[in-house]
Structures are given as C-alpha cells and as structure tokens.
Amino acid sequence: MTTFLVYILMLPFGHATLPFVINTWPFKDATSAAWSVLQAGGSILDAVEQGCSRCEVDQCDGSVGFGGSPDENGETTLDAMIMNGDTMEVGAVADLRRIKNAIGVARAVMQHTEHTFLVGESASVFAENMGFTAEDLTTNKSLSIFTQWLKDNCQPNYRKNVLPDPSKNCGPYKPRAMLKQRKSERQIDIHAHDTIGMIAIGQDGHVAAGTSTNGANHKIPGRVGDSSVAGAGAYADSTAGGAAATGDGDVMMRFLPSFLAVELMRTGADPSSACKTAISRIKRYYPEFFGAVICANTTGHYGAACNKLPGFSKFSFMVSDSPSNVPLLKSVDCF
Ligand code: GLY
C-alpha cells in the first residue's frame, strides 16, 4: 500500500476526473467560464469557446483580445482557432481586424463554412456578415505601447537583413545584400506571447481544443503566429488527446508541437513526457526559445512542459474538474 502511494505521488503528471478543462497560464476566469459550461452539461466545444472568449473580454495579461500587441502600424489584430477532436473539424482566423471575439469567429468558420482558415480583412468581412460587431481594437494602453515604441526608434522589432539597420532605426526598410548572414539578436519578452490555449475533455473522453491571442508586440503587419494553426497552437483528437502551446509562435509553429504531443500520447506516452518531447524538439534548434505546452489524454491524465530561460523557470496553468469544482492553479518546473 505504502509503495503504491509513493508511486502515485511520484507520477510525473496529474490526473483529473472527467469531464475536465485545462488551460495555459493562470487565466482562472477563463477556466471558470469553460468549467461552468461543462457543469451545466454543455458541449466541450462550447466550453473551449466560452473559456477563450472570457480571456478575450478580460484581455488576459494584455496578450489576448483587443488593446494588446499593437503591430508596426499600431493596430491590434487577433488570431484564434478551435478544433473538434471527434470530427477533426477546425475553424481558424488570423490577422483578424476590428472584431473582438476571435474564437467566436473561428467557431463560425467551422460551423458555417466548408473552409478551415480565414485571414485578414476578408475574415473581418466574413465576421461582420455572421453578425459580429466591428469595433476599434485600439485602447489607450495599446496606443501608448505603440507611441513609446516609435519614440524608441521602433525597438525591438522583427526585421533582419534590411536597411536601414533595424536594430537602430524605424522603416521603411529595403532588403540588404546578404553578404553575411547575421544572427538575429532579438530580445526575449516572455510576456509578449501569452496565448490562451485550452483543452476540454468530456465525460466520455471526447476532446476539443482552442486558442486565442493578439500575437506578438510590434509584429510586422500580416504576421500570423502559431495560435491559429492546427497542430501548432492546439490540436485535438478524441482517439488520443489534446495539446495546446504558448510562447514564441514564430519559432514554435515550425515544429507543430501540439500535433507532435498528441501523436506521442497516441503511442502511449504520458502527457508530461509528450509535452517534454515537443519542447525538446524545438530546443534542439532554438535553445533560447520561449514556450510551453500543455497536454491531456482521454483518460484525464494531464501534464505540461516549458523551456527554462532566465526569468522563466516555472510555467503555470489551470485545471478544473468536478472534485475540485473550482479552478486549481498548477505549475511545472521548466527544463
Ligand atoms: N503564441 C502566440 C504568438 O506567437 O502569436
């Protein structure tokens, strides 16, 4: 018995009673919103949509929803996706302008089109036609972030191999002859990419996942990160599990970490190991990338992993199930 207890305590991952919800970062009200849907007998897709919508309204950490991450023109644009792990349907939007409820529009793409992914101005027109209200996403805060950035000679920015020297100057930029490739020395801002990623697992083990973000501070207009890309920002497959990622989307989307983690769980990996392998794969090429992944399987086991950096040694996430009935703050040590 004692041996059994020690074994349980040493398990490298958590276990929740189905149904349950798990999301990135300590975005507790988002967890509560999703959990309320599940408690009321609502669907896992509704739970993910409502949970992520809560963050869009609350502007979680300034990195989700309106009024955050102004681009080089000072405009906030939103990326979101939602995935049904039963049918493998996905709805996604990116570079969405003037509409606050990005995950709602992603859901509308899934429910009212045969497409998967709409972007930019056309996605906004689609949203308006679907009844979403067009509003200015700029706030005093995003305006002041943008104004300060202009005052700081547009530092930091995402340009490389251009003239004038982007590490000292604003644009417009032109390509520089690439005589010598210079390694980008972009400063890491660990608060610049705090996406909400959420997984809901139903009573019967069915899986849904979704994300919502305003992307990256001072991004180049038109930039789309990982969050709205299926397999990168999130992935759900009711025959295996779900995963969601947060962090430097420009790097992370190259590795489809959510897809990889789900595939590893399919082959029997526990959620913590699956998350760790997904992080390790990126680390091999980008040891200094900022990012974390949450993973959950269809039996209620969950885990998370993150890449250890100066100032980022623990990653927090939320879990809610019926024994707890309130969102529980969990954390994992980065490696
Ligand atoms: N992970 C959010 C982004 O980089 O857009």
XYZ file of C-alpha atoms in Angstrom, residues 57-291:
235
model
C -13.143 40.119 -22.925
C -10.789 40.297 -19.917
C -7.738 40.942 -22.154
C -5.904 38.266 -20.139
C -2.395 39.568 -19.414
C -2.819 42.024 -22.288
C -1.837 39.230 -24.651
C -5.320 38.017 -25.554
C -8.074 40.111 -27.111
C -8.347 43.792 -28.024
C -5.930 46.504 -26.908
C -2.736 44.404 -26.869
C 0.319 43.643 -29.037
C -0.016 46.608 -31.429
C 1.714 45.874 -34.733
C 4.173 48.180 -36.526
C 1.217 50.359 -37.528
C -0.209 50.413 -34.001
C -3.104 48.102 -34.866
C -4.188 45.108 -32.763
C -5.117 42.047 -34.809
C -6.261 38.694 -33.441
C -5.546 35.003 -34.155
C -7.698 32.106 -32.883
C -8.678 28.532 -33.639
C -10.972 25.817 -32.357
C -10.819 22.093 -33.087
C -13.313 19.274 -32.686
C -11.404 16.087 -31.841
C -14.343 13.862 -32.839
C -14.728 15.088 -36.408
C -11.279 16.714 -36.868
C -13.056 19.893 -37.994
C -11.120 23.099 -37.418
C -12.194 26.732 -37.602
C -9.452 29.345 -37.556
C -8.919 33.060 -38.142
C -5.740 35.095 -38.261
C -4.834 38.739 -38.698
C -8.487 39.396 -37.798
C -9.191 43.125 -37.672
C -11.868 45.107 -35.795
C -13.616 42.069 -34.247
C -13.115 41.322 -30.552
C -14.467 37.768 -30.359
C -11.836 35.973 -32.460
C -12.606 32.458 -31.193
C -16.290 33.084 -31.883
C -15.403 33.893 -35.493
C -13.189 30.770 -35.630
C -16.181 28.719 -34.467
C -18.321 30.380 -37.143
C -15.737 29.384 -39.787
C -16.084 25.797 -38.575
C -19.865 25.831 -38.363
C -20.860 27.968 -41.323
C -18.247 27.199 -43.988
C -16.501 24.251 -45.593
C -13.203 26.081 -45.063
C -10.736 25.810 -42.203
C -8.931 29.124 -42.079
C -9.861 32.727 -42.981
C -7.421 35.629 -42.682
C -7.108 39.386 -42.663
C -9.641 41.884 -43.935
C -11.688 39.138 -45.600
C -12.031 37.299 -42.289
C -13.349 40.509 -40.745
C -15.907 40.945 -43.522
C -16.972 37.309 -43.010
C -17.329 38.006 -39.276
C -19.480 41.085 -39.869
C -21.693 39.085 -42.217
C -22.049 36.448 -39.493
C -23.315 39.128 -37.098
C -20.155 40.028 -35.171
C -19.802 43.718 -34.316
C -16.971 45.709 -35.884
C -15.150 47.820 -33.274
C -11.842 49.579 -32.923
C -9.444 47.208 -31.114
C -7.133 50.068 -30.095
C -7.123 51.215 -26.473
C -5.196 53.933 -24.637
C -2.843 51.205 -23.462
C -2.101 49.803 -26.932
C -1.727 53.355 -28.236
C 0.805 54.176 -25.539
C 2.770 50.924 -26.193
C 2.884 51.911 -29.852
C 3.831 55.558 -29.199
C 6.643 54.506 -26.860
C 7.914 52.046 -29.465
C 8.076 54.812 -32.086
C 9.936 57.016 -29.591
C 12.387 54.133 -29.011
C 13.274 54.070 -32.730
C 10.976 51.084 -33.276
C 12.881 48.822 -30.859
C 12.546 45.890 -30.596
C 11.340 44.731 -33.992
C 11.258 41.576 -36.103
C 13.256 42.767 -39.135
C 16.567 41.328 -40.281
C 18.933 41.762 -43.237
C 17.373 45.099 -44.181
C 18.431 48.702 -44.480
C 18.371 50.972 -42.584
C 19.801 48.904 -39.706
C 16.640 47.645 -37.933
C 18.428 47.412 -34.571
C 18.661 51.213 -34.524
C 16.098 52.570 -36.941
C 12.465 52.577 -37.941
C 11.477 51.719 -41.512
C 10.564 51.774 -44.279
C 13.102 49.020 -44.868
C 14.664 47.609 -48.007
C 16.423 44.248 -48.349
C 20.146 44.410 -47.595
C 22.546 42.473 -49.807
C 23.059 39.269 -47.843
C 26.846 39.110 -47.950
C 26.964 37.770 -44.442
C 24.029 36.265 -42.560
C 23.687 37.948 -39.230
C 22.128 36.012 -36.363
C 19.095 37.872 -35.070
C 19.635 39.181 -31.562
C 16.034 39.799 -30.730
C 15.317 40.465 -27.069
C 13.118 37.814 -25.493
C 10.000 39.261 -23.920
C 8.355 36.437 -22.036
C 5.123 38.410 -21.740
C 4.850 39.089 -25.458
C 3.273 35.760 -26.358
C 0.986 34.662 -23.527
C -1.665 32.935 -25.629
C -4.602 31.213 -24.005
C -4.675 27.605 -25.130
C -7.420 25.382 -23.738
C -8.331 21.703 -23.866
C -11.686 20.321 -22.710
C -12.212 16.584 -22.271
C -15.792 15.388 -21.942
C -17.270 12.744 -19.658
C -16.891 10.226 -22.465
C -13.264 11.171 -23.256
C -14.088 13.321 -26.276
C -11.619 16.149 -26.865
C -11.842 19.771 -28.040
C -9.118 22.416 -28.030
C -8.762 26.077 -28.906
C -6.617 29.182 -28.653
C -6.879 32.949 -28.789
C -4.165 35.609 -28.886
C -3.310 39.064 -30.119
C 0.049 37.713 -31.290
C 3.335 39.497 -30.696
C 4.084 43.077 -29.721
C 5.280 45.189 -32.692
C 4.745 42.352 -35.159
C 5.030 43.114 -38.849
C 1.522 43.728 -40.239
C 0.206 40.489 -41.709
C 2.219 38.313 -39.318
C 0.390 35.169 -38.212
C 1.732 33.185 -35.261
C 1.264 29.622 -34.125
C -2.003 30.004 -32.257
C -4.391 29.771 -35.184
C -2.512 26.940 -36.912
C -3.902 23.476 -36.185
C -1.172 21.249 -34.768
C 0.900 24.265 -33.736
C -1.307 26.361 -31.389
C -3.533 23.441 -30.437
C -4.646 20.007 -31.572
C -7.450 17.677 -30.530
C -8.065 14.076 -31.436
C -10.621 12.125 -29.432
C -8.734 8.899 -30.140
C -5.606 10.196 -28.388
C -5.847 13.514 -26.517
C -5.315 17.237 -26.818
C -2.464 19.711 -26.569
C -2.029 23.478 -26.705
C 1.042 25.676 -26.939
C 2.026 29.152 -25.817
C 5.140 31.176 -26.473
C 7.175 32.399 -29.401
C 4.865 31.392 -32.208
C 7.259 32.356 -34.995
C 9.583 29.600 -33.836
C 7.102 27.139 -32.347
C 4.870 26.875 -35.420
C 7.783 25.377 -37.351
C 7.591 22.240 -35.185
C 3.828 21.622 -34.791
C 4.337 20.880 -31.077
C 0.653 20.270 -30.335
C 0.332 17.722 -33.113
C 3.550 16.025 -32.055
C 2.421 15.782 -28.428
C -0.938 14.264 -29.387
C 0.741 11.730 -31.648
C 3.114 10.768 -28.835
C 0.172 10.268 -26.468
C -1.440 8.080 -29.128
C 1.568 5.798 -28.995
C 1.326 5.557 -25.200
C 3.454 8.439 -23.924
C 2.106 10.004 -20.724
C 1.085 13.663 -21.168
C 4.128 15.077 -19.340
C 6.577 13.115 -21.470
C 4.675 14.040 -24.629
C 4.847 17.746 -23.722
C 8.548 17.435 -22.836
C 9.423 15.780 -26.133
C 7.554 18.502 -28.036
C 9.575 21.167 -26.187
C 12.861 19.240 -26.628
C 12.339 19.038 -30.384
C 12.226 22.856 -30.587
C 15.044 23.323 -28.066
C 17.387 21.300 -30.236
C 17.309 24.055 -32.867
C 16.350 27.102 -30.751
C 17.734 26.568 -27.221
C 16.610 30.063 -26.216
C 13.045 29.959 -27.453
C 10.309 30.979 -25.043
C 7.468 28.493 -24.848
